[in-house]
Structures are given as C-alpha cells and as structure tokens.
Amino acid sequence: MVRNKGLILAHCWVAFAVFAAACVLGVWQMWVRSPLAAPYANPDNYFLSVTAHGVSMGFVLTTFFIMGFGYFVAETALQRELPGARWAWAGFAIGIFGTLLAVAMVVSGRATVLYTFYPPLTANPLFYIGLVLVVAGSWIWCVLMLIAMAGWKHANPGEPVPLAMFATVTNAVMWLWTTAGVSIELLFQVIPAAFGWTDTVDVGLSRTLFSWTLHAIVYFWLFPAYIAFYTMAPEAAGGRLYSDTMGRLSFVLFLLYSLPVGMHHLFMDPEHSTGFKFVQMFLTALVTVPTLLTIFTIAASFEIAGRLRGGAGRFGWLRTLPWDRPMVLATGLAFFMLWFGGGGGLINMSYGMNAMVHNTSWVTAHFHLIFGGTVVIMYFAIAYRIWPQLTGRAPTLRDRQLQRRQLWLWAVGMMVMTLPWHWLGLNGQWRRVAHFNYEDPAISWWGPWVIVSLAGGVVLLVSALLFISNLIRLHGSQSPRIEPLPARYALALHPPSRVPASLNGFGLWNALVLVLMLIAYAWPIGQFLQTPSPGAIVHRVGGAN
Amino acid sequence: MAASEHDVVRSELRWALVVGGFVAVTMGLTLFAALALHRNPPSNLERIDPKTLHLSGEFTEPNLGTRVEANGQITARIVATQFAFVPACVVLPEGREVTLRLASPDVIHGILVSGTNVNTMVVPGYVSQVHTVFRTTGDLLMPCHEFCGLGHSQMLARVRVVPGDQFRPDAQGRISCGPQ
C-alpha cells in the first residue's frame, strides 16, 4: 500500500511529459540533418531544439523520475512512512519552478548553449539559475533518502538495509558528490559571467569542473535501471536474485568509480597532461567491473527462473523465461543494447583510440544506446510495474500486449537509429551541426544512411507516444480496479541475515571517494587556482540579455 | 539446481577473475600503444592569451598556413574563430611527419580531419598541437566538431594532401592552396 501516490505520480508524469516532447524535437533534428527538406529548418531553431532536447532528457526526465521512483522505493522497500513528505513536495515545487524558468529561456532563444553550456558562450542567467534550482530540488530528495534509511536502521538495528533502498541511497550519495562539480562551475564562473560581473572565463577550469559531473551523472541516470535489474527483474521472471552481496558491491563500485573518471571526456583537450588523462583512463576501465558483475548476476538469476519453469540443458532456460512480462522483456532488450553501448564506450575510453571517434556521430550513438537502450527502457518497465500500485488499476491482457509492443518498438528503433550513426562516426561524420552539404562528393554517400537512422528515430517517437498512451490506459476505467498488493522485491537465493557494516552504510565509501577524487582531480583543478588559464572573453549568445 | 551459498561465492569469484583479466588486457594494450607506439592524446599544455594572439607572435596573420622550418619541420598554423578557419585550406605533404598547431581567440572549437585520426579540441587559452603523417592524397575535410555558436555548421576547412614531389614550398618555406 503506497501512501504518497500523488507525490510519486506527479514526479513521474512531469518526467514523462517532458520526455515525450523531447522525443518530438529529437526526430525533427534528425530530419533537419538528413538530405530531406524539413520544415522550420534554420540554425537558430536547430540549436534551440538541441538545447531543449538535451536539457529535457538529461536534467528533467531523469531527475524527476529518479526522485519519484526513490520515494516509491523508500515507502515500499522499507515498509514505513516516508519521512518529510511535505519537504518532498517543496523539492518538487522548486524543481518545477526551475524547470519552467530554464524552459522559458530556451524556448525564447535566450539560452542556445546546449545542455553542456560551453563557456565562454553564455546564456541568460535565468537559464542557469533555473537548472541550479532543479538540482537544489533534487538535493532535498537526497537528504530525505538519507533520513529514511537512517530511520529504518534505527528501528531495525543490525538488519541489512533492503537492497533496493541501499541502492537508492547509494545513488543519492553519489548525486551529492556529482553535482558539486557543475554547481561550482555555474555559481563561481558561469552565472557571474552571465550577469556581466566578470568579463572573462577560465575555460580550462570550467571544462574540468564540468567533467567532474559529466560521467557520474550518467550513473545517476542508470541507477534505477540497475535497481530494476537486481530487485525487480528476478522476481518478475519468477526466480531469485543470485547474490544480494554482489548487488551491494556493484552499487558501491559505481559510487567509487563513476566520479574520479570524468576527464575521459577531455582526452582531446589541450589543458591537461597525458599523465592525469592516463590515471583517469585507468579508473574508467575499472567502472566496467560492476557492469560485468551485474550482467553475470542477473543472467544467473534469470537462469534460476528459467530452470524453475522447466528449462533444461545449457540454454534451454532462456526459452522458458516469461518474456511476455514487460519487466523480463525490457531487461533482455536492455542487456542486448548494453553490449553495443558498452562496447562502444570501451573504445571511447581507450585513451589514444579516442582520437578516432571524439566528437563524431559514434559518440552520439554510444550515449543514445546507453541512455535510451539501457536507462530509459528500464524506466518504461519500472513505470509499467509500479503504475498499478499507484492507480489501483490492473493491466488487462490487451494492456500487456501494448506494453510489449511499445518495448519492442523502442529497441528496434534504437538499433536502427544508432547502428548507422556508429558507422558514419567511424567514417568521420562530425557532431552538432545543423546540416551537411550532401553535394560534396566526399560525404554524399552518407545521405542514405542518415535517412535510415531518421527512420529509426520515427519508430522511437511512435514508441514514446505509445508509452504515454499505455500509462494513460492504466488510469482509465477499462482496466479493472484492484486492491494493490504490497510491492514485491526479488528475494535473494540466500537472503542475507547480516551484512558487514561497510556494506550497510556509506562512511567508508565516502572516505574512499574523497581519496580517489583527490588523486584524480586535486592537481587538475588546483593547477588553475595556482596559475589560471589566460581568460577567454565572455560571448553572450543571441538574445541572452 | 540448489546452489549453496559457497557455490554462489565461488562462481562469482571465478567470474570476477575473468573480468579482472579482461580489464588487465585492455589496460595492457592501451599502455603498450601509449609507450611503444606513442599513441597519446594531444596534451601539450601550452598557454596563449586569446585576447592578444592575433596581435603578435606565432598566430598573427602572416604566420598562418603551412611553413617548412629551417630544420625541415613542417608546421601548419591555423586560427579557429567564429565561424571560420584561417586559412580555410592548408597544403601538406603525404608520407612525412607534419605538425598542426591551432588556437582560438574567442570560444571553444575543435577539429577532426576526415579519414584520419587527427582530432583535437581547440580551447581558448591554449595552443592545440597534433603530430601526424597523412597516408592518402587529396582534399580532406577539416570541420569544426564542437558547438561554437549559431554559425557552427559553416565552419569547414580543408587539408590538401599532395604527393611528396608536388610539395614545393617557396624560398620562405611557405606553401598555400592558392586562390580558392
């Protein structure tokens, strides 16, 4: 029985409404870049749209969904009342106000700086202030998650914190660390420049601070997907989680190795030495460890489920898994796409090899596969799973069928869109331009492949709209009214009765993050405090004032 | 079927060893490429004031373009600025070691050269430097690959790679694409 249904639904609906709008923009952008004539195509509209697409997907969809899902987990996994529900609503209101401010600036053309900002380009200060408010709203969520876990531990001394909540709090702790980088950049460099209080920006420093946030933010987005892999998918498949400890360990490794690695976004930058680039590349390689551990543990959990359902032989259990259940299907599709997205990522992080793909469509393909193919597809599956708890309506057979269709469309669209991008990227197709001159014989062969990827984008848009319609159906009267059962999380094969204190809290891990961050970033940031880069003159984008 | 807790731990550890081996091999290959083949990212840490780089020194207009130095070193100097490269075309020889040096007086730019591994960000405040050897002749595209403002899409230069015997600099060691 979920108490704060309205709170959770409000967060999730804001997230998904913004997501649907951003999908429309994404398809239009691909259309503009293709050889086909698109309406409203000019650079002003294109880059305005790219900014809106990135801000919506990266900051709004993710932050609001993660907050809403966190509140759901805190109530259902801990089976206690959410502490500070009024504070949660306050965080929501601050986030909404910030979003409206940022969106108003973007839509009116005062903030065409893309979601990664690129100082010394500067937008209207209200754009940055709006985004800082979204982050501030999420900090309230972080504190509430910490309080909820502390309250539960106080009431259940020595008991292991349920895995779903342990993971949610890991994410909250990681997010507090993550947002420090971009917040310092915005508050001390970008916002003063946007107000006109400073004339120049130390671009070396601003890029370094942003890199601090830029990798860990992806793991912030990814956490709900991993929570679903560990605590929902094995249960949905009818099996057990193979190892609870491995789950805790993976989440802690994400906390450790997603922060001191952001400089892999700066491999091609001139303001850092090869030494620190190499150190952060090494730490980046270690972040593959929790991902590969997860793939093993979840595959083993699925094998248990498949064998319980009568699957025999080496691979027979794959056939007997209940693929008709959206959570199981989404997990399978997400793992499939993770091979491509993760494999591409390994090439990106490989230091010298990064030169082959940096700022080409290869990178666009990589993060769309990770974001859309692993993160967002699991957001869909989570929504399908928790919605009946929130609306009190059970999905009908027809609902289930439409949900499966939506997931398949998403996966097919994602592959059709990103495979040509990978290929074109390897062949040097560069990023972030509003159009290509397909008359140029050197690149005219790109045209048909760009159209193929556009077709993939259209399939994704159809899937996104079907997702919204599927959720609306679960509010409607054609679905039978049910008395929702308590939310269930996967039981471990050997449920832990005790876990080491280090895996039941965050003291040790926070200390280790601090050490790793000092190793990875103390000098790369400190060098600019000691000797600032020659300042770059602030450039206000059109209409920024 | 019923795996004991001991079995679970053992199988997870076995897999962790596989993962550890995989990471070690990846790191080993990268380290080998970096140390033995000199495959490092461009990181020369050389500062330059974006406000004055056009007034004196290396990146003033007469110095831009390709030059063969007295010691035979071939360098192309290019300014990346909103929304063009100066010069928009440089001539370089096939099969010889060449150096590209770029700087920006305004905002962040970046370049790649199509069909090669030449790739660098151009960050105001710094000189970006890439060493390479071109293996194919012809006009290669050198676009700006980082968002630099509304005119970003227009920023497109060319690298004209000519066979070694057609690379004939003048008495000052200069060579250019000529009128476009």
mmCIF file of C-alpha atoms in Angstrom, chain B residues 8 11 17-18 26 36 40 50 57 65 68 75 85-86 89 100 106 114 126 131 140 159-160 177 180:
data_model
loop_
_atom_site.group_PDB
_atom_site.id
_atom_site.type_symbol
_atom_site.label_atom_id
_atom_site.label_comp_id
_atom_site.label_asym_id
_atom_site.label_seq_id
_atom_site.Cartn_x
_atom_site.Cartn_y
_atom_site.Cartn_z
ATOM 1 C CA VAL B 8 27.429 -18.768 -5.319
ATOM 2 C CA SER B 11 31.125 -18.799 -9.167
ATOM 3 C CA LEU B 17 38.711 -13.187 -12.190
ATOM 4 C CA VAL B 18 37.570 -13.245 -15.817
ATOM 5 C CA THR B 26 42.624 -3.797 -22.070
ATOM 6 C CA ALA B 36 55.692 1.795 -27.549
ATOM 7 C CA ASN B 40 48.779 9.575 -26.780
ATOM 8 C CA PRO B 50 43.156 34.532 -26.649
ATOM 9 C CA GLY B 57 53.730 36.178 -32.143
ATOM 10 C CA GLY B 65 49.241 28.423 -43.024
ATOM 11 C CA VAL B 68 58.697 24.425 -43.648
ATOM 12 C CA THR B 75 54.041 23.025 -39.426
ATOM 13 C CA PHE B 85 39.260 28.676 -40.029
ATOM 14 C CA VAL B 86 42.114 30.952 -41.094
ATOM 15 C CA CYS B 89 42.769 25.373 -46.646
ATOM 16 C CA LEU B 100 49.193 21.080 -36.842
ATOM 17 C CA ASP B 106 37.113 33.526 -28.924
ATOM 18 C CA SER B 114 38.181 13.047 -42.168
ATOM 19 C CA TYR B 126 45.725 27.061 -25.142
ATOM 20 C CA HIS B 131 51.574 15.403 -34.929
ATOM 21 C CA LEU B 140 40.400 16.010 -46.738
ATOM 22 C CA VAL B 159 43.610 19.809 -45.760
ATOM 23 C CA ARG B 160 45.103 19.349 -49.232
ATOM 24 C CA CYS B 177 46.290 26.319 -51.507
ATOM 25 C CA GLN B 180 40.035 29.219 -53.823
#
